[in-house]
Coordinates of C-alpha atoms and ligand atoms in Angstrom, one line a residue:
M279 CA 0.0 0.0 0.0
V280 CA 1.3 3.4 -1.0
V281 CA 0.6 4.9 2.4
G282 CA 2.5 2.1 4.1
F283 CA 5.6 3.3 2.4
F284 CA 5.1 7.0 2.9
K285 CA 4.8 8.6 6.3
S286 CA 3.5 12.1 6.5
C287 CA 6.4 14.6 6.3
S288 CA 5.4 16.3 9.5
R289 CA 5.5 13.0 11.3
T290 CA 8.8 12.1 9.7
V291 CA 10.2 15.4 10.9
S292 CA 9.0 15.1 14.4
N293 CA 9.9 11.4 14.7
A294 CA 13.4 12.0 13.3
L295 CA 13.9 15.0 15.6
S296 CA 12.7 13.2 18.7
S297 CA 14.8 10.1 18.0
N298 CA 17.8 12.5 17.5
I299 CA 17.0 14.1 20.9
R300 CA 16.9 10.6 22.6
V301 CA 20.2 9.5 21.0
A302 CA 22.0 12.7 21.8
A303 CA 20.7 12.9 25.3
R304 CA 21.6 9.3 26.1
N305 CA 25.1 9.2 24.6
V306 CA 26.4 12.6 25.2
R307 CA 24.1 14.1 27.9
E308 CA 25.1 17.6 27.0
L309 CA 22.6 20.1 26.1
Y310 CA 24.5 22.0 23.5
L311 CA 25.1 18.8 21.5
T312 CA 21.4 18.0 21.6
A313 CA 20.7 21.5 20.2
L314 CA 23.3 20.9 17.5
V315 CA 21.8 17.6 16.5
L316 CA 18.4 19.2 16.4
I317 CA 19.6 21.9 14.0
V318 CA 21.5 19.5 11.8
G319 CA 18.5 17.1 11.6
Y320 CA 16.2 20.0 10.8
V321 CA 18.4 21.4 8.1
A322 CA 18.9 17.9 6.6
L323 CA 15.2 17.3 6.4
V324 CA 14.4 20.7 5.0
V325 CA 17.2 20.4 2.4
S326 CA 16.0 16.9 1.5
G327 CA 12.7 18.6 0.5
C328 CA 10.6 17.3 3.4
S329 CA 7.9 19.7 4.6
V330 CA 7.7 21.3 8.0
T331 CA 4.3 22.7 8.6
S332 CA 2.9 23.9 11.9
W333 CA -0.8 23.4 11.3
K334 CA -3.4 25.9 12.5
S335 CA -6.1 23.3 12.1
T336 CA -6.2 20.9 15.0
L337 CA -7.7 17.7 13.5
G338 CA -5.9 15.1 11.4
R339 CA -2.4 16.3 12.1
N340 CA -1.2 12.7 12.5
H341 CA -3.0 11.3 9.5
P342 CA -0.6 9.5 7.2
L343 CA -1.4 11.9 4.3
T344 CA -1.2 15.2 6.2
G345 CA 1.4 17.5 4.7
R346 CA 2.0 15.2 1.7
I347 CA 1.7 16.3 -1.9
W348 CA 0.2 13.9 -4.5
D349 CA 1.1 14.2 -8.1
V350 CA -2.1 12.9 -9.8
S351 CA -0.8 12.1 -13.3
S352 CA 2.2 10.1 -12.1
A353 CA 0.4 8.7 -9.0
R354 CA 3.2 9.4 -6.6
F355 CA 4.1 11.7 -3.8
I356 CA 6.4 14.6 -4.5
D357 CA 8.2 17.0 -2.1
R358 CA 7.7 20.8 -2.0
Q359 CA 10.8 21.6 -3.9
S360 CA 9.7 19.4 -6.9
L361 CA 6.2 20.9 -6.8
V362 CA 7.6 24.4 -6.9
T363 CA 9.9 23.5 -9.8
R364 CA 6.8 22.2 -11.7
L365 CA 4.7 25.2 -10.9
A366 CA 7.4 27.6 -12.0
R367 CA 6.6 26.8 -15.6
A368 CA 2.8 27.3 -15.4
D369 CA 1.1 30.2 -17.2
F370 CA -2.0 29.9 -15.1
L371 CA -1.9 28.4 -11.6
L372 CA -5.1 27.7 -9.8
L373 CA -4.9 27.2 -6.0
G374 CA -8.1 25.5 -4.8
E375 CA -9.0 25.7 -1.1
R376 CA -11.6 24.9 1.5
H377 CA -12.5 28.5 2.2
D378 CA -12.5 28.4 6.0
N379 CA -9.3 26.4 6.4
P380 CA -6.5 28.9 7.5
D381 CA -3.8 26.3 6.6
H382 CA -5.0 26.4 3.0
H383 CA -4.4 30.1 2.8
L384 CA -1.0 30.0 4.4
L385 CA 0.0 27.3 1.9
Q386 CA -1.3 29.4 -1.0
A387 CA 0.8 32.3 0.3
E388 CA 3.8 30.0 0.6
V389 CA 3.4 28.8 -3.0
L390 CA 3.2 32.4 -4.2
R391 CA 6.2 33.3 -2.2
S392 CA 8.2 30.4 -3.6
L393 CA 7.3 31.4 -7.2
I394 CA 8.3 35.0 -6.6
A395 CA 11.6 33.8 -5.2
L396 CA 12.2 32.0 -8.5
G397 CA 11.6 35.3 -10.3
R398 CA 7.9 34.8 -11.3
R399 CA 5.7 37.9 -11.2
P400 CA 2.1 36.7 -12.0
A401 CA -1.1 38.7 -11.6
V402 CA -3.0 37.5 -8.6
G403 CA -6.8 36.9 -8.7
F404 CA -9.3 35.9 -6.0
E405 CA -12.6 34.2 -6.6
M406 CA -14.1 36.5 -4.0
F407 CA -13.3 39.7 -6.0
G408 CA -16.1 40.3 -8.5
L409 CA -15.5 42.5 -11.6
D410 CA -17.5 45.2 -9.8
D411 CA -14.8 45.3 -7.1
A412 CA -12.1 46.3 -9.6
S413 CA -12.4 50.1 -9.0
A414 CA -12.5 49.7 -5.2
I415 CA -9.3 47.6 -5.4
A416 CA -7.6 50.0 -7.8
N417 CA -8.5 53.1 -5.6
H418 CA -7.3 51.4 -2.5
L419 CA -4.0 50.3 -3.9
A420 CA -3.4 53.7 -5.6
F421 CA -3.4 55.3 -2.1
A422 CA -2.0 52.4 0.0
P423 CA -0.1 50.0 -2.3
N424 CA 1.2 47.9 0.6
D425 CA -1.9 47.8 2.7
A426 CA -3.2 44.2 2.6
A427 CA -5.4 44.6 5.7
G428 CA -7.1 47.6 4.1
L429 CA -7.8 45.7 0.9
G430 CA -10.4 43.6 2.7
R431 CA -12.1 46.7 4.1
A432 CA -12.0 48.3 0.6
V433 CA -14.2 45.6 -0.8
N434 CA -16.4 45.2 2.3
W435 CA -15.1 41.6 2.6
N436 CA -16.4 40.9 6.0
K437 CA -20.0 41.7 5.1
R438 CA -20.1 39.2 2.3
G439 CA -20.3 35.9 4.2
W440 CA -16.7 34.8 3.4
P441 CA -14.4 33.6 6.2
D442 CA -12.6 36.5 7.9
W443 CA -10.3 38.5 5.5
A444 CA -7.5 38.0 8.1
M445 CA -7.3 34.4 6.7
Y446 CA -6.7 35.6 3.1
Q447 CA -4.6 38.6 4.1
P448 CA -1.2 36.6 4.1
I449 CA -1.7 35.9 0.4
A450 CA -2.4 39.6 -0.4
E451 CA 0.6 40.6 1.8
V452 CA 3.0 38.4 -0.3
A453 CA 1.5 39.8 -3.5
L454 CA 1.6 43.4 -2.5
E455 CA 5.1 43.2 -1.0
A456 CA 6.3 41.9 -4.4
K457 CA 4.3 44.6 -6.2
L458 CA 2.2 42.1 -8.1
R459 CA -1.1 43.1 -9.7
I460 CA -4.2 42.1 -7.8
V461 CA -7.1 41.4 -10.3
A462 CA -10.9 41.1 -9.9
T463 CA -12.0 37.9 -11.6
N464 CA -15.5 36.7 -10.8
L465 CA -19.0 37.6 -12.0
P466 CA -20.4 40.5 -9.9
L467 CA -22.5 39.1 -7.0
A468 CA -25.7 40.8 -8.3
T469 CA -25.3 39.1 -11.7
A470 CA -24.8 35.7 -10.1
R471 CA -27.8 36.2 -7.9
K472 CA -29.9 37.2 -10.9
M473 CA -28.7 34.2 -12.8
S474 CA -29.9 32.0 -9.9
S475 CA -33.5 33.0 -10.9
D476 CA -33.3 34.0 -14.5
G477 CA -30.6 31.8 -15.9
L478 CA -28.6 33.0 -19.0
A479 CA -31.2 35.7 -19.5
A480 CA -29.5 37.6 -16.7
L481 CA -26.5 38.1 -19.0
E482 CA -26.2 40.2 -22.1
P483 CA -26.2 38.0 -25.2
R484 CA -22.7 39.2 -26.1
V485 CA -21.4 38.1 -22.7
V486 CA -23.1 34.7 -23.1
G487 CA -21.2 34.3 -26.4
D488 CA -17.9 35.6 -25.1
L489 CA -18.0 33.2 -22.1
G490 CA -18.9 30.3 -24.4
L491 CA -22.1 29.6 -22.5
D492 CA -24.2 29.5 -25.6
R493 CA -23.0 25.9 -26.0
P494 CA -24.7 23.7 -23.4
P495 CA -22.5 21.4 -21.4
S496 CA -22.4 17.7 -22.3
E497 CA -24.8 15.5 -20.4
S498 CA -22.0 14.0 -18.3
V499 CA -20.5 17.4 -17.4
F500 CA -24.0 18.7 -16.4
A501 CA -24.6 15.6 -14.3
S502 CA -21.3 15.9 -12.5
I503 CA -21.8 19.6 -11.7
A504 CA -25.4 19.0 -10.6
A505 CA -24.4 16.1 -8.4
D506 CA -21.7 18.2 -6.8
I507 CA -24.2 21.0 -6.1
R508 CA -26.8 18.7 -4.7
D509 CA -24.3 17.1 -2.5
S510 CA -22.7 20.4 -1.2
H511 CA -26.1 21.8 -0.5
C512 CA -27.3 18.7 1.3
G513 CA -30.2 18.1 -1.0
Y514 CA -31.8 21.5 -0.3
G515 CA -33.2 23.3 -3.3
S516 CA -35.5 22.0 -6.1
E517 CA -34.2 20.3 -9.2
E518 CA -35.0 23.5 -11.1
S519 CA -32.8 25.5 -8.8
V520 CA -30.0 23.0 -9.1
K521 CA -30.2 23.4 -12.8
L522 CA -30.0 27.2 -12.5
M523 CA -27.1 26.8 -10.1
V524 CA -25.2 24.6 -12.6
G525 CA -25.6 27.6 -15.0
V526 CA -24.2 30.0 -12.4
Q527 CA -21.3 27.7 -11.6
R528 CA -20.4 27.5 -15.3
A529 CA -20.7 31.2 -15.8
R530 CA -18.5 31.9 -12.8
D531 CA -15.8 29.5 -14.0
A532 CA -15.9 30.9 -17.5
Q533 CA -15.7 34.4 -16.2
M534 CA -12.8 33.7 -13.9
A535 CA -10.9 32.0 -16.8
Q536 CA -11.6 35.0 -19.1
S537 CA -10.5 37.5 -16.4
L538 CA -7.2 35.6 -15.9
I539 CA -6.6 35.7 -19.7
A540 CA -7.7 39.3 -19.9
A541 CA -5.2 40.3 -17.1
D542 CA -2.8 39.7 -20.0
D543 CA 0.2 39.5 -17.8
P544 CA 3.4 38.3 -19.6
D545 CA 4.0 36.3 -16.5
G546 CA 0.6 34.6 -16.3
A547 CA -1.8 34.6 -13.4
I548 CA -2.5 32.8 -10.1
L549 CA -6.0 32.3 -8.8
V550 CA -7.2 31.7 -5.3
A551 CA -10.6 29.9 -5.4
G552 CA -12.7 27.1 -3.9
A553 CA -11.4 23.7 -4.8
G554 CA -14.6 23.0 -6.9
H555 CA -13.7 25.8 -9.3
V556 CA -10.3 24.4 -10.1
R557 CA -11.4 21.0 -11.1
N558 CA -9.8 19.9 -14.4
D559 CA -13.0 18.0 -15.5
Y560 CA -15.4 20.9 -15.5
G561 CA -14.0 24.0 -13.7
I562 CA -11.9 26.9 -14.8
P563 CA -9.1 24.8 -16.5
V564 CA -11.6 23.7 -19.1
Y565 CA -12.3 27.3 -20.2
L566 CA -8.6 28.4 -19.9
T567 CA -7.5 25.5 -22.1
A568 CA -10.2 26.3 -24.7
K569 CA -9.3 30.0 -24.9
A570 CA -5.6 30.1 -24.2
A571 CA -4.3 27.3 -26.4
G572 CA -0.6 26.5 -25.8
K573 CA -0.6 28.0 -22.3
Q574 CA 0.2 25.7 -19.4
V575 CA -2.6 25.4 -16.7
I576 CA -1.9 23.7 -13.4
S577 CA -4.5 23.1 -10.7
I578 CA -3.7 22.3 -7.1
A579 CA -6.4 21.4 -4.5
F580 CA -5.7 21.7 -0.9
L581 CA -7.8 18.9 0.6
E582 CA -8.4 18.1 4.3
V583 CA -7.6 14.6 5.4
D584 CA -10.4 12.3 6.4
N585 CA -9.8 9.5 9.0
Q586 CA -11.7 7.0 6.8
K587 CA -9.5 7.8 3.8
P588 CA -5.9 6.7 4.2
E589 CA -5.0 6.7 0.4
P590 CA -5.0 9.6 -2.1
D591 CA -7.4 7.8 -4.5
N592 CA -10.0 7.6 -1.7
Y593 CA -10.4 11.3 -2.2
A594 CA -11.5 11.0 -5.9
L595 CA -14.7 13.0 -6.1
P596 CA -17.6 11.7 -8.1
D597 CA -15.7 11.3 -11.3
P598 CA -16.3 8.8 -14.0
N599 CA -12.6 8.0 -14.2
G600 CA -12.3 7.6 -10.5
R601 CA -9.3 10.0 -10.5
L602 CA -8.7 13.1 -8.6
P603 CA -9.7 16.0 -11.0
F604 CA -6.6 18.1 -10.2
D605 CA -2.9 18.1 -11.2
F606 CA -1.7 18.1 -7.6
V607 CA -3.4 17.5 -4.2
W608 CA -1.8 18.9 -1.1
F609 CA -3.3 17.1 1.9
T610 CA -3.8 19.2 5.1
A611 CA -5.0 19.0 8.6
R612 CA -8.7 19.7 8.9
V613 CA -10.7 22.5 10.7
D614 CA -13.5 20.5 12.2
D615 CA -15.6 17.4 12.2
E616 CA -18.9 19.1 12.1
N617 CA -21.5 17.8 9.7
P618 CA -21.8 20.6 7.1
C619 CA -25.5 19.9 6.6
E620 CA -26.0 20.8 10.3
K621 CA -23.4 23.6 10.4
F622 CA -24.9 25.5 7.5
K623 CA -28.5 24.5 8.1
S624 CA -29.8 28.1 8.4
Q625 CA -28.1 29.0 5.1
F626 CA -29.6 26.0 3.4
E627 CA -33.0 26.8 4.7
H628 CA -32.6 30.2 3.1
L629 CA -31.6 28.5 -0.1
K630 CA -34.7 26.3 0.1
R631 CA -37.0 29.3 0.7
R632 CA -35.5 31.0 -2.4
S633 CA -35.9 27.9 -4.6
D634 CA -39.5 27.3 -3.3
K635 CA -40.5 30.8 -4.5
Ligands
HEM234 C1 -20.9 24.2 2.8 C2 -20.8 24.7 1.6 C3 -21.8 25.6 1.0 C4 -22.8 26.3 1.5 C5 -23.1 26.6 3.0 C6 -23.5 26.9 0.4 C7 -24.6 27.8 0.6 C8 -25.2 28.4 -0.5 C9 -26.4 29.3 -0.3 C10 -27.1 29.7 1.0 C11 -26.7 29.8 -1.6 C12 -27.8 30.7 -2.0 C13 -27.2 32.1 -1.9 C14 -28.2 33.2 -2.3 O1 -28.4 33.4 -3.4 O2 -28.8 33.7 -1.4 C15 -25.8 29.1 -2.5 C16 -25.7 29.4 -3.8 C17 -24.9 28.7 -4.7 N1 -24.0 27.8 -4.4 FE1 -23.5 27.1 -2.6 N2 -23.0 26.5 -0.7 C18 -21.9 25.7 -0.4 C19 -21.1 25.0 -1.3 C20 -21.2 25.1 -2.7 C21 -20.4 24.4 -3.6 C22 -19.3 23.4 -3.3 C23 -20.8 24.8 -4.9 C24 -20.3 24.3 -6.2 C25 -20.2 23.1 -6.6 C26 -21.8 25.8 -4.7 C27 -22.4 26.4 -5.8 C28 -23.4 27.4 -5.6 C29 -23.9 28.1 -6.7 C30 -23.5 28.0 -8.2 C31 -24.9 29.0 -6.2 C32 -25.7 30.0 -6.9 C33 -25.5 31.4 -6.6 C34 -24.0 31.9 -6.6 O3 -23.1 31.3 -7.1 O4 -23.8 32.9 -5.9 N3 -22.0 26.0 -3.4 N4 -24.9 28.3 -1.8

């Protein structure tokens, strides 16, 4: 079994360090030597590419996959250094998260920092910034180009139902410190809301054509997105509303792809978004590949480990190929064990009331 051969990096580090401490303390019994052994062990492990992550999330830290990076196409684990080397060539890099997991945002910031260290200067987009936020972002950065905290306030972030901006701020800090461009990418919220009731009629015909939404999805793509939406909303919402939400999901993905291309940055673009949006089978990569032929698109999903799932393939989402629909998966500790259907019950009731209208 794959997992039998690979222990999580964080466990490897702590096991190696504690065995080093034991050996040093028993044989030499001198504190300074213990410290030296610790430092050498640490440096050796970091140089060998092993990851050292101090997780904010408390659950699953000792899971065998936590901290490990799975390369989907070659079906093997890779270390951080190899990942960064692969990402350095991407024109478009999509970093898919669970929105309320702070570790996902810290790792996104770390990936961005590593690419900047290699000389990359991509534009940086966020799913949460709609096109109608572009002027607020530009105005804020014109007066306070390094103020990442104020960027959240400039777009009224904390009134929009997203997890606290403080979680995303480290990504913006890295971007602004390197003077990268921050771009708005998504459909305006009001447009998405209107699409939830009116479908494509909520968009101007020109926009429908530009986004390629005049061509309906294949039956299997429609079925996959609909299944994902039914599942994530715990079965709330009528079939008609699921159908409309499939349309919104596609429009958001198409718009985000188009915005990344329109950023027209010679060094490409990075996007921070929910993991569902970066799926290779029906998410943003589909639209990027269609419109930006020849450009390299890479998607990474940060996925929380599950005690019932010891192997990477156990995390394959409903997918006819049974494969994870990303290029890389970075497994992380998890925030909570709450049942999302209970946790978000009041929001789902709201969704139900809307779809019953
Ligand atoms: C626990 C996770 C989630 C919660 C609590 C949640 C909740 C909601 C709620 C309450 C709405 C109605 C918003 C309104 O118009 O007032 C909504 C809309 C929507 N959701 Fe979710 N959702 C979740 C995950 C997802 C996922 C994973 C997907 C994609 C597969 C998704 C796709 C959509 C779409 C496309 C809409 C239509 C409106 C829009 O995009 O703004 N949701 N969701």
